[in-house]
PDB file of C-alpha atoms in Angstrom:
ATOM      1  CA  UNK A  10      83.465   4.244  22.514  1.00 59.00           C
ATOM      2  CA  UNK A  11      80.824   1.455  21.683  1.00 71.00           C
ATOM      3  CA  UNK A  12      78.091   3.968  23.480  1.00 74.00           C
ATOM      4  CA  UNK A  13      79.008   6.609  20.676  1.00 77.00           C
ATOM      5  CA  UNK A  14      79.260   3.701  17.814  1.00 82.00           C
ATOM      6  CA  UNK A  15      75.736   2.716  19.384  1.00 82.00           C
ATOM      7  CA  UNK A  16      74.356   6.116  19.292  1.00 81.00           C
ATOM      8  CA  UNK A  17      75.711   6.532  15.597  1.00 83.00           C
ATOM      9  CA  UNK A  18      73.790   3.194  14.385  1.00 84.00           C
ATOM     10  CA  UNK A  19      70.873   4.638  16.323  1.00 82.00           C
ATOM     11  CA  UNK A  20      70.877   7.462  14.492  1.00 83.00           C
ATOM     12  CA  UNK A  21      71.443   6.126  10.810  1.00 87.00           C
ATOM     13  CA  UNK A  22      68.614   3.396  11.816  1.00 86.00           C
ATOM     14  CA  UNK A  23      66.239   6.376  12.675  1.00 85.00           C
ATOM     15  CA  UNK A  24      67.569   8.765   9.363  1.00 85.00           C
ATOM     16  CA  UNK A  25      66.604   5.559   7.259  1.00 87.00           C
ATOM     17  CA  UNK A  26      63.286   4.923   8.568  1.00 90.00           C
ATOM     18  CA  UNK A  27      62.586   9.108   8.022  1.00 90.00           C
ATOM     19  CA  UNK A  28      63.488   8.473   4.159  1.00 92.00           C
ATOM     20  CA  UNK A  29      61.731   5.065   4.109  1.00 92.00           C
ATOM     21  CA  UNK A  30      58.519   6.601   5.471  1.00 92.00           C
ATOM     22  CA  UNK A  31      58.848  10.073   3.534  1.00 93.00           C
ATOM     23  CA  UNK A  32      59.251   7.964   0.030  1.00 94.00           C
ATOM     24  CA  UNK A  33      56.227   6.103   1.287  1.00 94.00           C
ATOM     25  CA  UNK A  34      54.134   9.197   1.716  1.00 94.00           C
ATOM     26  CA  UNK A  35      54.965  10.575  -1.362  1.00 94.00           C
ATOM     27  CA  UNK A  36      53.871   7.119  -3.141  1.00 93.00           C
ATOM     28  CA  UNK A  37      50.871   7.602  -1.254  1.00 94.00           C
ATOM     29  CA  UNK A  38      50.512  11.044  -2.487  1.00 94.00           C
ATOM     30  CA  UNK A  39      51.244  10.016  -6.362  1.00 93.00           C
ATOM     31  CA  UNK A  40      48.665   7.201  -6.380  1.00 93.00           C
ATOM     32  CA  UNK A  41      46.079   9.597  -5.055  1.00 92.00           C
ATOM     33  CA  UNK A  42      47.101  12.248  -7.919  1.00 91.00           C
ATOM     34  CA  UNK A  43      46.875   8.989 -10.332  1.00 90.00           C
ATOM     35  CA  UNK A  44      43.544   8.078  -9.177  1.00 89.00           C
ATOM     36  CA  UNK A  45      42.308  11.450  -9.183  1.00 86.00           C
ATOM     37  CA  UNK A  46      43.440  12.296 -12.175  1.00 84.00           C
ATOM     38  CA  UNK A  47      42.242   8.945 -13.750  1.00 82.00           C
ATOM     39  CA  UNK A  48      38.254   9.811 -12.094  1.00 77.00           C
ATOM     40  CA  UNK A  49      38.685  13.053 -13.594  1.00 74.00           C
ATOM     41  CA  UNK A  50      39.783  12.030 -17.376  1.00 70.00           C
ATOM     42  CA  UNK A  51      36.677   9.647 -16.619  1.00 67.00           C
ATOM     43  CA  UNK A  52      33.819  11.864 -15.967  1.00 67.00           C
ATOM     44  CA  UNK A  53      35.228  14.859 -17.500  1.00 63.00           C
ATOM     45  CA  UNK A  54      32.988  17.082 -19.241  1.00 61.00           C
ATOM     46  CA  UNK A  55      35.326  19.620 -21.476  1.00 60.00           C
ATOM     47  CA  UNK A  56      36.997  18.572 -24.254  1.00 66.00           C
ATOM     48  CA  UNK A  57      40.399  16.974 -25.373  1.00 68.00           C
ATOM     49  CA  UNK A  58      41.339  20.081 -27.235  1.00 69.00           C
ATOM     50  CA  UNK A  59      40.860  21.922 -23.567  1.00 75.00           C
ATOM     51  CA  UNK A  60      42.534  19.598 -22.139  1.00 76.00           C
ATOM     52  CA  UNK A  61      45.585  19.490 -24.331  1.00 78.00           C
ATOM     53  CA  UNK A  62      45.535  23.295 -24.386  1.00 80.00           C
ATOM     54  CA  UNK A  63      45.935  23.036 -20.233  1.00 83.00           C
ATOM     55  CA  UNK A  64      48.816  20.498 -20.844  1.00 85.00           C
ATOM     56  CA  UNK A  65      50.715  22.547 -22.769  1.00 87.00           C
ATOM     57  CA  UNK A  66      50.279  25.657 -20.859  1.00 88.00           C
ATOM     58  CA  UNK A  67      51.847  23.764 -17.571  1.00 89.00           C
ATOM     59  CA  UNK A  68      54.397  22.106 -19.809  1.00 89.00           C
ATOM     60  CA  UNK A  69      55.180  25.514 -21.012  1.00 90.00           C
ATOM     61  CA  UNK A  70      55.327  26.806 -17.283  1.00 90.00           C
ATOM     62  CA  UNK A  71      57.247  23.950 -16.001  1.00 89.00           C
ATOM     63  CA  UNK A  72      59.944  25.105 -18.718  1.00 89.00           C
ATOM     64  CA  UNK A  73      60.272  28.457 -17.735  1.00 86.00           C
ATOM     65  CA  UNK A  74      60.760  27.439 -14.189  1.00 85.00           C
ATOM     66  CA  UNK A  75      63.585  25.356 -15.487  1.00 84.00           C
ATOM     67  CA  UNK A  76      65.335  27.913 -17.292  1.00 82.00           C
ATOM     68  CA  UNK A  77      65.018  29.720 -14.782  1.00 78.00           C
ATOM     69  CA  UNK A  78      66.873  27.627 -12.134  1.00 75.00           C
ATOM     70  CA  UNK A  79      69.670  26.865 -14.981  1.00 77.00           C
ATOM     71  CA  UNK A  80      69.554  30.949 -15.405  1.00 72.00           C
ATOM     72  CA  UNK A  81      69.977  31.622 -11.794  1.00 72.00           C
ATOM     73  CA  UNK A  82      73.042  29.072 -11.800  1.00 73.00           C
ATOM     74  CA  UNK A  83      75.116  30.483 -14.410  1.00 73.00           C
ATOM     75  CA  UNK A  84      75.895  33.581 -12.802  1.00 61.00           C
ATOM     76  CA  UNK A  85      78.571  35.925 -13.488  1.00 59.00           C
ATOM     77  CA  UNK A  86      81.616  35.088 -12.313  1.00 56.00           C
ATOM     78  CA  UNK A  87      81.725  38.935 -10.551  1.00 60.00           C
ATOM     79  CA  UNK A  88      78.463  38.245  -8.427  1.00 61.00           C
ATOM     80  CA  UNK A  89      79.787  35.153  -7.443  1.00 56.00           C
ATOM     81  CA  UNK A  90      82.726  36.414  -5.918  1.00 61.00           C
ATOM     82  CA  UNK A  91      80.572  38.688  -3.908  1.00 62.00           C
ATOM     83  CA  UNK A  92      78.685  36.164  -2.876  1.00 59.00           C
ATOM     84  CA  UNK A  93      81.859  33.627  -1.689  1.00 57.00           C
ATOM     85  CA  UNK A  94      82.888  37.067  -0.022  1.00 60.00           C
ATOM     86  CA  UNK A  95      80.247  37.373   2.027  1.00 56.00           C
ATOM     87  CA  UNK A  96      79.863  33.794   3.030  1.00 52.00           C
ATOM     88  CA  UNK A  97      83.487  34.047   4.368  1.00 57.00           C
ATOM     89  CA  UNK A  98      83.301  36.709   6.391  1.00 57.00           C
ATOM     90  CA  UNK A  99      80.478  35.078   8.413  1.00 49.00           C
ATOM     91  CA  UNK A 100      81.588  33.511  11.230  1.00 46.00           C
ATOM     92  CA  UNK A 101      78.746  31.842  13.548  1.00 48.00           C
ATOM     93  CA  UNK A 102      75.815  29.541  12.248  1.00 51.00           C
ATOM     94  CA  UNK A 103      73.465  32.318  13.094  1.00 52.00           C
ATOM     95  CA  UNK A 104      75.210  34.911  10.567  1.00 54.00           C
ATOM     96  CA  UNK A 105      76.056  32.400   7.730  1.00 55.00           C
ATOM     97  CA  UNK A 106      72.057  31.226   8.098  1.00 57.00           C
ATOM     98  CA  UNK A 107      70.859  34.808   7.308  1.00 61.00           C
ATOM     99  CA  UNK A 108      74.186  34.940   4.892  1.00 69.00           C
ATOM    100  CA  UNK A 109      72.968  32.582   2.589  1.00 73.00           C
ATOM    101  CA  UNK A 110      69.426  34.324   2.234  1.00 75.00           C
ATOM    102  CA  UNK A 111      71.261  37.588   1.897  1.00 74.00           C
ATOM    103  CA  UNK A 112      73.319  36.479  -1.225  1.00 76.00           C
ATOM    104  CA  UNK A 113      70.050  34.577  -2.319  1.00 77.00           C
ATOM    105  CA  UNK A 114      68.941  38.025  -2.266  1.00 73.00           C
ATOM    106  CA  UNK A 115      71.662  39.958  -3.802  1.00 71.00           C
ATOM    107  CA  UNK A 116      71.069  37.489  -6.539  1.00 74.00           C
ATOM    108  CA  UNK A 117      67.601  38.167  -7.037  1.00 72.00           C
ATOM    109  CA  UNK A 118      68.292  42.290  -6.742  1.00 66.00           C
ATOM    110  CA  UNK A 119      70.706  41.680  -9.468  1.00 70.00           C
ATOM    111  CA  UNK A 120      68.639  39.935 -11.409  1.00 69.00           C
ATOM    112  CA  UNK A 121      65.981  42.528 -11.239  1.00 66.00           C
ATOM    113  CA  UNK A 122      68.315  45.379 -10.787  1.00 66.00           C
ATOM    114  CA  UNK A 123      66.753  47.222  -8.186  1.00 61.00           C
ATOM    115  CA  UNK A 124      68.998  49.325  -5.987  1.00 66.00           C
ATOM    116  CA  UNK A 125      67.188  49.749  -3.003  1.00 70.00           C
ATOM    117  CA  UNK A 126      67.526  46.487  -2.495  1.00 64.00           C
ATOM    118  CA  UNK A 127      70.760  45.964  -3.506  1.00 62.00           C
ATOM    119  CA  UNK A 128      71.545  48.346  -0.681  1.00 72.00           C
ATOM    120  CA  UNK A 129      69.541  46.986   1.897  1.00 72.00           C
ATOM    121  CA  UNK A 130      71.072  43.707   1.229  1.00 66.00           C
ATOM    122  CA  UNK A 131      74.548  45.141   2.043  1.00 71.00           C
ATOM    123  CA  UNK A 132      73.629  47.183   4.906  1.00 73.00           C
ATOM    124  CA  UNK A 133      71.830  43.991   6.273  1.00 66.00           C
ATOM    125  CA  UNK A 134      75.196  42.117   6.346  1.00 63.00           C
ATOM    126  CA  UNK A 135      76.713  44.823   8.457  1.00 64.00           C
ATOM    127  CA  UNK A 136      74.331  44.355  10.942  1.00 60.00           C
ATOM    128  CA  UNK A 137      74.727  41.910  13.744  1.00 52.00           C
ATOM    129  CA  UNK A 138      71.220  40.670  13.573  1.00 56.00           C
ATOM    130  CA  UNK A 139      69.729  40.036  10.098  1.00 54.00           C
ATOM    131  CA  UNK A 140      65.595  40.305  10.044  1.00 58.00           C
ATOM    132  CA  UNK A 141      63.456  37.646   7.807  1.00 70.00           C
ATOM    133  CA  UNK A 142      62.148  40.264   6.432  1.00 75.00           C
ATOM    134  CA  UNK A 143      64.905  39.592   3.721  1.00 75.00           C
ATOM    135  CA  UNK A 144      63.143  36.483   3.051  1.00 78.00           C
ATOM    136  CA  UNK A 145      60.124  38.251   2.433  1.00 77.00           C
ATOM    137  CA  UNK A 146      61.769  40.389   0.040  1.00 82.00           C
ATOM    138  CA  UNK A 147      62.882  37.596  -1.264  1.00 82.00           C
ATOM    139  CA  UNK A 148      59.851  35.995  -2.543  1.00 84.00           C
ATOM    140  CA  UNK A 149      58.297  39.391  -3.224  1.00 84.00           C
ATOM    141  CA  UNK A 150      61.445  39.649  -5.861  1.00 86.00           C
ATOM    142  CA  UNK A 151      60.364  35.935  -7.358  1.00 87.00           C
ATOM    143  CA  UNK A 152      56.722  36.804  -7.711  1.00 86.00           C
ATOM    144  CA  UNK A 153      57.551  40.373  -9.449  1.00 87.00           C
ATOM    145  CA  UNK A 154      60.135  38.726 -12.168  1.00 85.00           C
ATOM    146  CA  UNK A 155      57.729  35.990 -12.687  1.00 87.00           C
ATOM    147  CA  UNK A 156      54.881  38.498 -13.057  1.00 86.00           C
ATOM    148  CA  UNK A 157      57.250  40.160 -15.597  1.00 84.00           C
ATOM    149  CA  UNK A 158      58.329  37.006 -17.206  1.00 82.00           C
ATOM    150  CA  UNK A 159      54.047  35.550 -18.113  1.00 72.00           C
TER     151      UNK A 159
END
C-alpha cells in the first residue's frame, strides 16, 4: 500500500514539474515575442497607419476563429444525439479514439453539408479499423470553410 501511495506522489511530483517547466517555456517564448516585437516597433520602416491596418486585420481574424469555436459548440440538439450515439456504441480505447475524430468529422460534414463525406464518416464507424485519413479530411474540411468564410 505505501509502494502505490509512493508511486502516486511520484507521479503528481513529476506531473507538477511538466506544468512548472511547460509555463516556464511559454514565458520564455512570450518575452522573446515581447522583445521581438519591441526591436521591430523600433526600427520599423512602414507606417502606423500599416501597422494599425495589420492589427485590425488579425483582430478581425482572431474573431472569426472565435465565433467559430462558439458556432461549432452550439450544435443542434439532433447532431448531438448522433454524436452521443456513436460514442456509446464504442467499446475499446482504440474505437472511441477514432470515434471522437469521426463525430469531429460528422460535425464538420454537417457544417459544410457534403454527403460524401457524411457517408464515409458512417461507413468508417462500421468498420473495425478506422484510417487517419479521417483526420486528414478533417482539416481539409477546416481549410475549405475557412477559405469560404475570408
Amino acid at each position: 500500500m505505501k509502494s502505490s501511495t509512493k508511486v502516486m506522489e511520484a507521479a503528481w511530483i513529476c506531473a507538477a514539474e511538466v506544468v512548472v517547466q511547460r509555463e516556464e517555456e511559454e514565458r520564455v517564448e512570450m518575452l522573446d515575442k515581447i522583445r521581438k516585437q519591441n526591436v521591430k516597433d523600433k526600427y520599423e520602416l512602414g507606417n502606423a497607419a500599416t501597422r494599425l491596418d495589420q492589427e485590425l486585420k488579425e483582430q478581425q481574424l482572431q474573431w472569426h476563429k472565435k465565433t467559430e469555436v462558439r458556432r461549432l459548440r452550439q450544435m443542434p440538439t439532433d447532431e448531438q444525439e448522433v454524436a452521443l450515439q456513436a460514442a456509446e456504441s464504442s467499446n475499446n480505447n482504440n474505437r472511441k479514439t477514432g470515434s471522437i475524430y469521426a463525430m469531429e468529422n460528422q460535425r464538420l460534414a454537417m457544417l459544410m453539408k457534403d454527403s460524401k463525406l457524411r457517408q464515409r464518416v458512417k461507413n468508417a464507424l462500421i468498420r473495425k479499423k478506422i484510417r487517419p485519413r479521417i483526420v486528414q479530411d478533417m482539416l481539409a474540411l477546416e481549410r475549405r470553410y475557412t477559405e469560404v468564410q475570408t
